[in-house]
Coordinates of C-alpha atoms and ligand atoms in Angstrom, one line a residue:
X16 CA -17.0 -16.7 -36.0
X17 CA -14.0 -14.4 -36.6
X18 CA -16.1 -11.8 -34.8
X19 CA -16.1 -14.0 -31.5
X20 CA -12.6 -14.8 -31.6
X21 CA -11.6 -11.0 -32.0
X22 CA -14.1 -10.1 -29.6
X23 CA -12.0 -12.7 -27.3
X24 CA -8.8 -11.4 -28.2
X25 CA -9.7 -7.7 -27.3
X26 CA -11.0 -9.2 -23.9
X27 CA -8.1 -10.9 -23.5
X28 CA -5.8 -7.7 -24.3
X29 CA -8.1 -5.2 -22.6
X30 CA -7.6 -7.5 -19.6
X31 CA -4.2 -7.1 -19.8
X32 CA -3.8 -3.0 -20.0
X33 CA -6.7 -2.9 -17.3
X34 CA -4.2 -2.8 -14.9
X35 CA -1.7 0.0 -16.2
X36 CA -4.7 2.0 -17.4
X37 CA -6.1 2.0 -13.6
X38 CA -3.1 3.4 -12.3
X39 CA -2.9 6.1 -15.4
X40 CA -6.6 7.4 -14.7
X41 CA -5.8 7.6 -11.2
X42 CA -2.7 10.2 -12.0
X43 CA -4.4 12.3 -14.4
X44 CA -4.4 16.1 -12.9
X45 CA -2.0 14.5 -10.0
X46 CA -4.9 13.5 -8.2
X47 CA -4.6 10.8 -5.3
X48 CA -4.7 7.3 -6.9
X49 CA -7.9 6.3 -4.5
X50 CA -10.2 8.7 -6.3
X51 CA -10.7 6.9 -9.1
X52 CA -10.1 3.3 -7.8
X53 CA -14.0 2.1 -8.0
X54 CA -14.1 2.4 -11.4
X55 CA -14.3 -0.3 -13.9
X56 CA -11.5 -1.9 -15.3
X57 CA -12.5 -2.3 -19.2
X58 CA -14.7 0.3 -19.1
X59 CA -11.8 2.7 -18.1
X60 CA -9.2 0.7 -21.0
X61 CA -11.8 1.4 -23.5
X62 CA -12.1 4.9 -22.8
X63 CA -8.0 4.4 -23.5
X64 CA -8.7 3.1 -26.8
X65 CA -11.5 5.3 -27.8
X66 CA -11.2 8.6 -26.1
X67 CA -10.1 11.5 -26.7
X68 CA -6.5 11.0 -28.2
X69 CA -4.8 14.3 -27.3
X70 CA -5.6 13.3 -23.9
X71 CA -4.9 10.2 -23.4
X72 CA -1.3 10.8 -25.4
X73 CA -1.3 12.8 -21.9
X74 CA -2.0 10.6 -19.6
X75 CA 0.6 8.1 -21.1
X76 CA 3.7 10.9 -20.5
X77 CA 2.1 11.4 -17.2
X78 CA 2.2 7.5 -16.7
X79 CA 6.2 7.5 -17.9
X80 CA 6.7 9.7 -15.4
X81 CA 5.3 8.4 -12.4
X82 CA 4.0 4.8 -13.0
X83 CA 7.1 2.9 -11.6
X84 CA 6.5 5.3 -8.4
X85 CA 2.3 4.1 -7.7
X86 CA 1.4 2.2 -10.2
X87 CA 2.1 -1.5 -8.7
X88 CA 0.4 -0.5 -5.7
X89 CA -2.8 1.0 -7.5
X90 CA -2.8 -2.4 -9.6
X91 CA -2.3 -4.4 -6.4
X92 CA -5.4 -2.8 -4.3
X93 CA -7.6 -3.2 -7.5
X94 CA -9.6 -6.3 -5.8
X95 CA -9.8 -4.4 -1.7
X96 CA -13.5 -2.9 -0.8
X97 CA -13.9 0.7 -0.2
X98 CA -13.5 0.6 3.7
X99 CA -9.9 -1.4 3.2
X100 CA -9.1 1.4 0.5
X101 CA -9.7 4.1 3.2
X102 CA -7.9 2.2 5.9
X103 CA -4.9 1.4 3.8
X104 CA -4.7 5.4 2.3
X105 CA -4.5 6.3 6.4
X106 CA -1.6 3.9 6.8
X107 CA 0.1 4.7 3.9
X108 CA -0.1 8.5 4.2
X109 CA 1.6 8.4 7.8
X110 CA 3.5 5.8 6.4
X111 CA 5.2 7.5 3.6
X112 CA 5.3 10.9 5.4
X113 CA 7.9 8.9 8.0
X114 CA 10.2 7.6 5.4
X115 CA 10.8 10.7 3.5
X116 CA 13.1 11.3 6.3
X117 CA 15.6 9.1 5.7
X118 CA 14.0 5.7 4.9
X119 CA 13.5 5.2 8.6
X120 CA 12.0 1.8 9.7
X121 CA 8.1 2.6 9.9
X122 CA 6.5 -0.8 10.5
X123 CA 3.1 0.4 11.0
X124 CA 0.6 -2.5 9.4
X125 CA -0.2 -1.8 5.9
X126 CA -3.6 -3.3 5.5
X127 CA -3.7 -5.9 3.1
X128 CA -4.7 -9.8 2.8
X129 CA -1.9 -11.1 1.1
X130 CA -0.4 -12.1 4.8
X131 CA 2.8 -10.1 4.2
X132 CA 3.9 -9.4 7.4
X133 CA 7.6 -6.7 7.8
X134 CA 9.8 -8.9 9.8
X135 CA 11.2 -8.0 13.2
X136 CA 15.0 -7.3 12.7
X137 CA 17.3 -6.1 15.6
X138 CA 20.8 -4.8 15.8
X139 CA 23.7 -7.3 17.4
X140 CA 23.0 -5.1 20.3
X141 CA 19.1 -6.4 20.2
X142 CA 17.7 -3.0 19.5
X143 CA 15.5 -2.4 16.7
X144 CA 16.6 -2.1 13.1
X145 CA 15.6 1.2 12.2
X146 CA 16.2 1.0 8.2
X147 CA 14.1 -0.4 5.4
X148 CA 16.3 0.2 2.0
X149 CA 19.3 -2.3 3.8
X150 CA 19.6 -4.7 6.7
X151 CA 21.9 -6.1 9.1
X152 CA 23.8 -8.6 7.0
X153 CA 24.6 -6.1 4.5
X154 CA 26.7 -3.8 6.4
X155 CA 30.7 -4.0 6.6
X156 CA 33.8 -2.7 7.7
X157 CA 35.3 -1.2 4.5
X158 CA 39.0 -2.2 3.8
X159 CA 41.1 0.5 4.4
X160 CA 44.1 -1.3 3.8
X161 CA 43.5 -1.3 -0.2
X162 CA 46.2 0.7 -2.5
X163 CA 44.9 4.0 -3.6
X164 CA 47.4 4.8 -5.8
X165 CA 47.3 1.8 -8.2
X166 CA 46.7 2.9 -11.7
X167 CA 46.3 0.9 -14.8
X168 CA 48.6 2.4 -17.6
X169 CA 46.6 2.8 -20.7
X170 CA 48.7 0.4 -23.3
X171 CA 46.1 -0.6 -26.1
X172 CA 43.8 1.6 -28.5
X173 CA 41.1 0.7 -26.2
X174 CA 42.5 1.2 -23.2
X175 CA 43.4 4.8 -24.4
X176 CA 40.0 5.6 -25.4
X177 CA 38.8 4.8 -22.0
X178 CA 41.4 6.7 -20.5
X179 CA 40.6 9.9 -22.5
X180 CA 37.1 9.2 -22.4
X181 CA 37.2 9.4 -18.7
X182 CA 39.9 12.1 -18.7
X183 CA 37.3 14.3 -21.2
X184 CA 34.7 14.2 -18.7
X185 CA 36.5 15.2 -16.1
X186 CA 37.2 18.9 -17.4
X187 CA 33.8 19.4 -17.6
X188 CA 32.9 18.2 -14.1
X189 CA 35.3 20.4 -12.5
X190 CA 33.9 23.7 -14.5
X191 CA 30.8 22.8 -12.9
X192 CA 31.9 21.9 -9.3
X193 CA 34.9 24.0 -9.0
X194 CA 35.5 22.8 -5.4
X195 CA 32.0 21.8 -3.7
X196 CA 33.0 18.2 -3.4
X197 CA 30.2 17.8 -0.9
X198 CA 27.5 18.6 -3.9
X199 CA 30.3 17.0 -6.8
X200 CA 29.9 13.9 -4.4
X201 CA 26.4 13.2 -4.3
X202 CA 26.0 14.1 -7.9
X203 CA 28.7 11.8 -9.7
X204 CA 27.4 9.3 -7.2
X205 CA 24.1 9.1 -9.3
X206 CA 26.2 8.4 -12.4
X207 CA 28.4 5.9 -10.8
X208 CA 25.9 3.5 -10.0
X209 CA 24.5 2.9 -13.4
X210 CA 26.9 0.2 -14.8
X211 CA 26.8 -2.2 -12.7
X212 CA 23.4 -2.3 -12.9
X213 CA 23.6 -2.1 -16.5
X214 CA 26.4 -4.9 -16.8
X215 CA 24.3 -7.4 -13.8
X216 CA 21.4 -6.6 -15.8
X217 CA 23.5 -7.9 -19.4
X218 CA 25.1 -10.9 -18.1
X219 CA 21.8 -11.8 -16.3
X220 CA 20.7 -11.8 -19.1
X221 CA 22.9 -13.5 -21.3
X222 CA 23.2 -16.5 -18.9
X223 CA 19.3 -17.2 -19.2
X224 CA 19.8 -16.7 -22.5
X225 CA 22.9 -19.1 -22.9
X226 CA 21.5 -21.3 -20.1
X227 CA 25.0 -21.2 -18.6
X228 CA 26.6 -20.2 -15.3
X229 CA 27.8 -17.0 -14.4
X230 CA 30.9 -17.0 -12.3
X231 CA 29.2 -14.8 -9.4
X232 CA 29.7 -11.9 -12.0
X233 CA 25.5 -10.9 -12.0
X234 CA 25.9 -10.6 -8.1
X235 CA 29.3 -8.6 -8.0
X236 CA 28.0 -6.2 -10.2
X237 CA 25.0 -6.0 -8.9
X238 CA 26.5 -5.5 -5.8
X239 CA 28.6 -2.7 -6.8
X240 CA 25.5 -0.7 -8.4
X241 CA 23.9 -1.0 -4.7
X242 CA 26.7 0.0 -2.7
X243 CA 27.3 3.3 -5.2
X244 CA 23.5 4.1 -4.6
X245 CA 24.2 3.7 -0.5
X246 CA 27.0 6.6 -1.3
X247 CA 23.8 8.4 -2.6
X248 CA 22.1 7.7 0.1
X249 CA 24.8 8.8 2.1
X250 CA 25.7 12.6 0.9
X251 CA 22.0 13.5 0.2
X252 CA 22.0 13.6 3.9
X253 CA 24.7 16.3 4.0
X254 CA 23.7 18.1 0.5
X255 CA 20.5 18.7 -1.4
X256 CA 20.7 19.1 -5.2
X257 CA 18.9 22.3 -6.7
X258 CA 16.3 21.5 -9.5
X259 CA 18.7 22.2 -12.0
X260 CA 21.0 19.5 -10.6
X261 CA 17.8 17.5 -10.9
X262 CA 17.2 18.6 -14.2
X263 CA 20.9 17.3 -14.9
X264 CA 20.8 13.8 -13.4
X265 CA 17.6 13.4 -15.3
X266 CA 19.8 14.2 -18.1
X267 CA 22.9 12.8 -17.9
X268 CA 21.4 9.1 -16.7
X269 CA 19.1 9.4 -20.6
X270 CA 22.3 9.7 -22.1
X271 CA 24.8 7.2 -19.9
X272 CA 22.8 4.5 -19.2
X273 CA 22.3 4.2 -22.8
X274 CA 25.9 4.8 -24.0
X275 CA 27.0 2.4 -21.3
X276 CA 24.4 -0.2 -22.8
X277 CA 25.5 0.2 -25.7
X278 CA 29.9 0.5 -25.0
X279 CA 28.9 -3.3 -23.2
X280 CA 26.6 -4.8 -25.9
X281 CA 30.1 -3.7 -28.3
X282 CA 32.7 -3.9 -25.6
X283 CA 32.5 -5.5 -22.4
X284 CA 36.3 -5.0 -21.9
X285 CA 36.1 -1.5 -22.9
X286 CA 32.9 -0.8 -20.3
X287 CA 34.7 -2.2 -17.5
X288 CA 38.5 0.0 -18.5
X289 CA 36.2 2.9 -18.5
X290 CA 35.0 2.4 -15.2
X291 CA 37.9 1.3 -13.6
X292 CA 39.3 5.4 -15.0
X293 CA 36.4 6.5 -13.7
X294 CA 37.2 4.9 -9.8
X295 CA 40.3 6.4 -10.0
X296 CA 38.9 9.7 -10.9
X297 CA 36.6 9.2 -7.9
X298 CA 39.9 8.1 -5.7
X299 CA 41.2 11.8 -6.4
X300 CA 38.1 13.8 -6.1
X301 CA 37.7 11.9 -1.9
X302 CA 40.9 12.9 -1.5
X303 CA 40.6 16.2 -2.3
X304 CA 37.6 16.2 -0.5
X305 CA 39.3 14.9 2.2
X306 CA 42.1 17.9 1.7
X307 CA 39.4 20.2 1.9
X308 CA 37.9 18.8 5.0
X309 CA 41.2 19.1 6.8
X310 CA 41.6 22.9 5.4
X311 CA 38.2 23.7 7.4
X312 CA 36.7 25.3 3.9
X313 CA 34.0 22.2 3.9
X314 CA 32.8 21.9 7.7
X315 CA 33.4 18.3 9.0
X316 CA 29.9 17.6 10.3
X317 CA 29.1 14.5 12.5
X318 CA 28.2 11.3 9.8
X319 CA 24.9 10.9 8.8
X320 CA 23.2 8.0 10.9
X321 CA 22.7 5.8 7.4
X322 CA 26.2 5.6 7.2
X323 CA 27.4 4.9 10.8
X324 CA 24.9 1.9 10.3
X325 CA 26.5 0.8 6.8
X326 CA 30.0 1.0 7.2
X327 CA 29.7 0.1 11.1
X328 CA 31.3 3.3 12.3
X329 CA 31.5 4.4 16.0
X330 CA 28.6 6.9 17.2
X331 CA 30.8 9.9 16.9
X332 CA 32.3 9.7 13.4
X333 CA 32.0 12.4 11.2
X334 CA 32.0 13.3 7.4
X335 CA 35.8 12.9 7.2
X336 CA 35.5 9.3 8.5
X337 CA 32.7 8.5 6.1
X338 CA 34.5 9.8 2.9
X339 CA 37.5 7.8 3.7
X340 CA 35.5 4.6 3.7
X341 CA 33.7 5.6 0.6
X342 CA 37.2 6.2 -1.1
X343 CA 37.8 3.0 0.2
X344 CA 34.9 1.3 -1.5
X345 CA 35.9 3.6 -4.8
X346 CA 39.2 1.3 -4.3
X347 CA 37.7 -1.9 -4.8
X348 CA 35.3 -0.5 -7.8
X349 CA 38.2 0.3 -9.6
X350 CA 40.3 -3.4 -9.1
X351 CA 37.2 -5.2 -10.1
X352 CA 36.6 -3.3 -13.2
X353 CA 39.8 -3.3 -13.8
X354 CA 40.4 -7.1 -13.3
X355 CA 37.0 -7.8 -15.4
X356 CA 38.6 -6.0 -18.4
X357 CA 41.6 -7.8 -18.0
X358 CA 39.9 -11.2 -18.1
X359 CA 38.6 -10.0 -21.4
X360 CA 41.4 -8.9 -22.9
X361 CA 42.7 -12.6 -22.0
X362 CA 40.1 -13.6 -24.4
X363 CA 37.5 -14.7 -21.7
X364 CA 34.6 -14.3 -20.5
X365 CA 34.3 -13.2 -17.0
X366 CA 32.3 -16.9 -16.0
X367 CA 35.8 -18.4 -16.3
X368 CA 36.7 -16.4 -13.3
X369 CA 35.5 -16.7 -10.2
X370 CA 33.8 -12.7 -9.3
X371 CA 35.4 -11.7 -6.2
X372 CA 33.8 -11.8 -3.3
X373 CA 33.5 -9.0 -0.7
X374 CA 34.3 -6.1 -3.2
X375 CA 31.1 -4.2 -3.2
Ligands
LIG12 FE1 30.7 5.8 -5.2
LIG13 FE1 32.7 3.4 -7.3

């Protein structure tokens, strides 16, 4: 009896991994996930579970690595035949090859039977939408009209440890940058989108947890992480990091994303001072940027076609035009944050104020 039951339970559990061990056979030696596709679920987990352990502990930092990347898709084809396998590997490979350029619309038919069709979107002007990672409706003149000089004077204890905390970092960042604010651009861009994400992500959390409302707060923030990653998106087209600025971002987001986890769990109101210094830091670095665009020591270089689209700027602008609405957007960062601390240190919490809207 207790046999069967924990024979049943391992079924159960082996049923469970089969999926994520699939996808971790078929990236072992960085082969091509199709390889290995035909074979058997549970025969393949137990191999996990009885194998050889040096190489499965392996496969598992292989599967850290890349598993967010392939993994869903390897789990998703599990149940295609072999002839849909080879037809979808065709589409995907030209597929994929297309949007390494840009994340370019490529709406060639992925075979599949789940009946998910890409949708046809068009420009106002009724020609095709040609990018995937944002549409239409999420494009927007950027205020230009917003202060850029508004600072919030450090008062309280807290307040003064954000403000040194951001001030510390900056030393540091300018050491490394000196003056290639086309490079310092792209790679404090990778930093600035994490809390947002980090404080959506807490507050989503919290209001499921709480069963309670959230003021619009999970959106805003969310927002905000989105439109820092679009800045990404934006300077990677005019500068490529070297693997040591790889190696660094890999580094530096280990370390903030879990300080900044942790400073919210603790702190909200301290989390958002910090990161309304650290949109005024990013206020001064565009507008030296801009200062050295206008010197002619960083060329001024026509704007990358992702963000004529985003911002909605006219067909000629160039890299000058895009880092003033990016400075712009840095603008509003920095009065949200700034505002959500506030409403903290008032002794609430930010539900009781409506997010604002239109601050990305
Ligand atoms: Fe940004
Ligand atoms: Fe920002």
């Amino acid at each position: 009896m207790m046999t069967r039951s924990m024979t049943r339970i391992s079924r159960a559990a082996l049923g469970h991994v089969g999926a994520r061990y699939f996808s971790i056979t078929a990236l072992h030696g960085g082969v091509a996930c199709d390889v290995q596709a035909h074979r058997g679920v549970l025969g393949g987990a137990a191999n996990f579970f009885h194998g050889n352990p040096a190489k499965n502990s392996e496969n598992m930092v292989v599967a850290w690595m890349r598993l967010p990347a392939v993994g869903a898709r390897n789990a998703s084809t599990v149940s295609l035949g072999e002839k849909q396998q080879e037809d979808e590997k065709k589409v995907q490979g030209g597929a994929t090859s297309g949007a390494s350029a840009g994340g370019e619309n490529n709406n060639k038919g992925i075979v599949s039977y789940w009946g998910v069709e890409p949708a046809k979107i068009t420009k106002e002007d009724g020609t095709e939408w040609r990018w995937n990672c944002f549409k239409p409706w999420e494009t927007y003149k950027a205020d230009l009209s917003i202060d850029l000089k508004k600072h919030h004077a450090p008062v309280t204890f807290l307040d003064k440890v954000a403000y040194w905390t951001v001030k510390s970092l900056r030393y540091p960042t300018d050491i490394f940058f000196q003056r290639r604010y086309g490079c310092r651009a792209m790679m404090l861009e990778t930093v600035a989108a994490v809390p947002g994400m980090v404080g959506g992500l807490l507050l989503h959390c919290k209001s499921l947890r709480r069963f309670e409302h959230s003021g619009g707060w999970i959106k805003a923030l969310l927002e905000e992480a989105e439109n820092e990653r679009m800045h990404l998106m934006t300077f990677m087209e005019v500068s490529q990091p070297k693997w040591y600025e790889r190696a660094l971002v890999f580094t530096v987001q280990g370390v903030f994303f879990n300080a900044y986890f942790l400073t919210y769990l603790v702190s909200p109101k301290l989390a958002h001072r910090i990161v309304g210094y650290l949109e005024e830091e990013a206020i001064h670095s565009y507008t030296e940027f801009l200062k050295e665009l206008d010197k002619g020591t960083i060329e001024n270089v026509p704007a990358p076609a992702i963000a004529i689209d985003y911002w909605r700027l006219p067909p000629d602008s160039t890299l000058r035009d895009v880092v003033i609405v990016v400075r712009a957007d840095e603008a509003h960062h920095r009065d949200v944050n700034h505002f959500a601390s506030d409403i903290h240190y008032q002794g609430h919490e930010l539900k009781k104020a409506p997010a604002p809207i239109g601050y990305h």
